[in-house]
Short mmCIF file of C-alpha atoms in Angstrom, two decimals:
data_model
loop_
_atom_site.label_atom_id
_atom_site.label_comp_id
_atom_site.label_asym_id
_atom_site.label_seq_id
_atom_site.Cartn_x
_atom_site.Cartn_y
_atom_site.Cartn_z
CA MET C 20 139.17 -83.28 -126.03
CA THR C 21 138.75 -81.29 -129.40
CA ILE C 22 139.90 -77.66 -129.78
CA ASN C 23 138.55 -75.81 -132.99
CA ILE C 24 139.18 -72.29 -134.35
CA LYS C 25 136.63 -70.74 -136.45
CA LYS C 26 136.94 -67.22 -137.47
CA CYS C 27 134.13 -64.71 -136.83
CA THR C 28 131.36 -63.44 -139.99
CA LEU C 29 128.98 -61.01 -139.34
CA LYS C 30 126.75 -63.76 -138.76
CA ASP C 31 128.42 -64.44 -135.51
CA LEU C 32 127.42 -60.65 -133.87
CA ARG C 33 125.00 -61.71 -131.83
CA LYS C 34 127.03 -64.65 -130.50
CA LEU C 35 130.33 -62.34 -130.11
CA GLN C 36 128.89 -59.75 -128.37
CA GLU C 37 127.46 -62.88 -125.63
CA ILE C 38 130.77 -64.14 -125.00
CA SER C 39 132.34 -60.56 -125.25
CA CYS C 40 130.54 -59.66 -122.26
CA GLU C 41 130.68 -63.13 -120.34
CA THR C 42 134.62 -63.47 -120.65
CA PHE C 43 135.18 -59.62 -119.95
CA ASN C 44 132.95 -59.80 -116.78
CA GLU C 45 133.84 -62.55 -115.59
CA THR C 46 137.64 -61.34 -115.19
CA PHE C 47 137.35 -58.07 -114.09
CA LYS C 48 133.87 -57.75 -111.92
CA HIS C 49 135.74 -58.48 -108.94
CA GLN C 50 137.73 -55.57 -109.33
CA ASN C 51 135.88 -53.37 -110.65
CA SER C 52 132.50 -51.05 -109.58
CA PRO C 53 129.49 -52.24 -111.26
CA GLU C 54 128.63 -48.93 -112.78
CA ASN C 55 132.16 -48.72 -114.39
CA MET C 56 131.58 -52.22 -115.25
CA ASN C 57 128.12 -51.40 -117.20
CA ALA C 58 129.62 -48.49 -118.77
CA TYR C 59 132.57 -50.25 -120.59
CA LEU C 60 130.35 -53.34 -121.38
CA GLU C 61 127.63 -51.17 -123.47
CA LYS C 62 130.45 -48.90 -125.03
CA ALA C 63 132.63 -51.70 -125.90
CA PHE C 64 130.43 -54.69 -126.75
CA ASN C 65 127.04 -52.68 -128.32
CA LEU C 66 126.23 -54.68 -131.45
CA GLN C 67 126.59 -50.94 -133.58
CA GLN C 68 130.54 -51.11 -132.35
CA LEU C 69 131.03 -55.10 -132.96
CA GLU C 70 129.71 -54.85 -136.19
CA LYS C 71 131.84 -51.80 -136.93
CA GLU C 72 134.71 -54.00 -135.82
CA LEU C 73 133.77 -56.95 -137.57
CA SER C 74 133.65 -55.21 -140.70
CA ASN C 75 137.10 -53.38 -140.20
CA ILE C 76 139.43 -55.52 -142.63
CA SER C 77 142.15 -54.77 -140.66
CA SER C 78 140.54 -56.88 -137.70
CA GLN C 79 139.73 -60.44 -137.54
CA PHE C 80 138.02 -62.10 -134.70
CA PHE C 81 138.01 -65.82 -133.73
CA PHE C 82 136.26 -67.94 -131.51
CA VAL C 83 138.11 -71.20 -130.08
CA TYR C 84 135.90 -74.10 -129.43
CA PHE C 85 136.58 -76.94 -126.75
CA ASN C 86 134.32 -79.95 -127.37
CA ASN C 87 132.24 -78.08 -129.64
CA GLU C 88 131.49 -75.46 -127.13
CA ALA C 89 132.54 -72.03 -127.82
CA ALA C 90 135.01 -71.79 -124.75
CA GLY C 91 136.62 -67.96 -125.75
CA TYR C 92 137.37 -65.62 -128.32
CA LEU C 93 140.44 -63.76 -129.92
CA LYS C 94 140.55 -59.95 -131.79
CA VAL C 95 143.75 -59.27 -133.67
CA ASN C 96 144.09 -55.85 -135.45
CA THR C 97 147.09 -54.51 -138.00
CA ASP C 98 147.78 -51.59 -139.91
CA HIS C 99 145.41 -48.35 -138.88
CA ALA C 100 142.90 -50.61 -136.64
CA GLN C 101 145.62 -50.88 -134.17
CA SER C 102 144.78 -49.37 -130.56
CA GLU C 103 148.13 -47.98 -130.52
CA LYS C 104 150.71 -46.66 -133.50
CA MET C 105 153.03 -49.06 -133.50
CA GLY C 106 153.52 -49.11 -137.46
CA ASP C 107 153.12 -51.74 -140.14
CA GLU C 108 155.15 -54.32 -138.70
CA SER C 109 153.15 -55.15 -135.54
CA LEU C 110 150.06 -57.00 -135.35
CA GLU C 111 147.95 -56.18 -132.15
CA ILE C 112 146.01 -58.76 -130.00
CA GLU C 113 143.26 -56.82 -128.73
CA ARG C 114 141.57 -58.83 -127.12
CA ILE C 115 141.87 -63.04 -125.76
CA TYR C 116 138.96 -64.27 -123.71
CA ILE C 117 138.62 -67.83 -121.94
CA LYS C 118 135.55 -68.28 -120.02
CA ASN C 119 136.38 -68.99 -116.78
CA LYS C 120 135.18 -72.41 -116.89
CA PHE C 121 137.11 -73.21 -119.71
CA GLN C 122 141.07 -71.99 -118.46
CA LYS C 123 143.42 -74.13 -117.51
CA HIS C 124 143.34 -76.20 -120.93
CA GLY C 125 145.84 -74.61 -122.79
CA LEU C 126 143.17 -72.23 -125.20
CA GLY C 127 145.06 -69.22 -124.29
CA LYS C 128 148.06 -70.89 -125.87
CA TYR C 129 145.73 -72.11 -128.53
CA LEU C 130 144.91 -68.79 -129.59
CA LEU C 131 148.21 -67.18 -128.81
CA ASN C 132 149.66 -69.79 -131.23
CA LYS C 133 146.80 -68.26 -133.89
CA ALA C 134 147.58 -65.04 -133.67
CA GLU C 135 151.57 -65.43 -134.50
CA GLU C 136 150.18 -67.84 -137.33
CA ILE C 137 148.46 -65.06 -138.91
CA ALA C 138 151.27 -62.32 -137.86
CA LEU C 139 153.83 -64.47 -139.94
CA GLU C 140 151.71 -64.96 -142.69
CA LEU C 141 151.11 -60.88 -143.05
CA ASN C 142 155.40 -60.81 -142.76
CA LYS C 143 154.98 -58.86 -139.23
CA LYS C 144 157.78 -59.02 -136.79
CA LYS C 145 156.00 -57.74 -133.78
CA ILE C 146 152.85 -59.10 -131.90
CA TRP C 147 152.24 -56.88 -128.99
CA LEU C 148 149.12 -56.53 -126.70
CA GLY C 149 148.25 -54.68 -123.55
CA VAL C 150 147.31 -56.07 -120.76
CA TRP C 151 145.37 -54.53 -116.86
CA GLU C 152 148.50 -53.80 -114.62
CA LYS C 153 146.66 -55.78 -111.97
CA ASN C 154 145.91 -59.24 -114.71
CA GLU C 155 148.84 -60.63 -112.58
CA ASN C 156 147.49 -64.27 -114.17
CA ALA C 157 147.48 -62.97 -117.74
CA ILE C 158 151.10 -60.81 -117.08
CA ALA C 159 152.48 -63.95 -116.04
CA PHE C 160 151.23 -66.26 -118.82
CA TYR C 161 152.22 -63.86 -121.51
CA LYS C 162 155.86 -63.80 -120.14
CA LYS C 163 155.87 -67.55 -120.31
CA MET C 164 155.03 -67.37 -123.73
CA GLY C 165 157.94 -65.08 -124.37
CA PHE C 166 156.38 -61.61 -123.84
CA VAL C 167 158.12 -58.31 -122.43
CA GLN C 168 156.81 -55.22 -121.14
CA THR C 169 157.59 -52.43 -123.35
CA GLY C 170 155.35 -49.60 -122.28
CA ALA C 171 152.20 -48.88 -120.94
CA HIS C 172 149.26 -46.96 -121.46
CA SER C 173 145.99 -45.73 -120.35
CA PHE C 174 142.58 -47.96 -120.23
CA TYR C 175 139.45 -46.05 -119.40
CA MET C 176 136.90 -48.52 -117.82
CA GLY C 177 133.99 -45.96 -117.16
CA ASP C 178 135.08 -43.01 -115.80
CA GLU C 179 138.11 -44.56 -114.02
CA GLU C 180 141.76 -44.61 -115.45
CA GLN C 181 143.79 -47.44 -115.38
CA THR C 182 147.33 -48.25 -116.86
CA ASP C 183 147.78 -51.33 -119.36
CA PHE C 184 151.09 -52.77 -119.68
CA ILE C 185 152.23 -53.13 -123.59
CA MET C 186 153.40 -55.87 -123.73
CA THR C 187 155.69 -57.36 -127.36
CA LYS C 188 156.65 -60.27 -128.61
CA THR C 189 159.60 -60.08 -131.43
CA ILE C 190 158.83 -63.63 -133.97
CA ILE C 191 161.11 -62.55 -136.73
#
């Protein structure tokens, strides 16, 4: 078993779009309407939007490979790129997704460790993320990894307002 992480560049734009749509769809399609899923996928993962995010110096994307196959990805944000005002001492994990067929191999933990490593390099004191209140497996995983719920915010899936729990881990 070989696990590798590779930082994404603009050359990876189409691969990023493909894995973003695939993992988001696998994770949430069974709990949302097809109309809301399609609206979100088209808005969040169109090539122009992903190019803008990849070009932001305060955001970084990473692919995780399992036996040389792209298995998932991570997006982290600092400073003004954070989706909530959490201050200069925080790093946001905006997206962390593993394809279904690669789950239960420790890849999520591997990506969380990468985010923590980046946060420490940047002298951040906290890591935070938003997780849908109905995503019980993810919430349990984050708790196991040392995150605690510190708030909540709205997330729009198409025209449906949903609630994301904000979970935070202090690292310094």
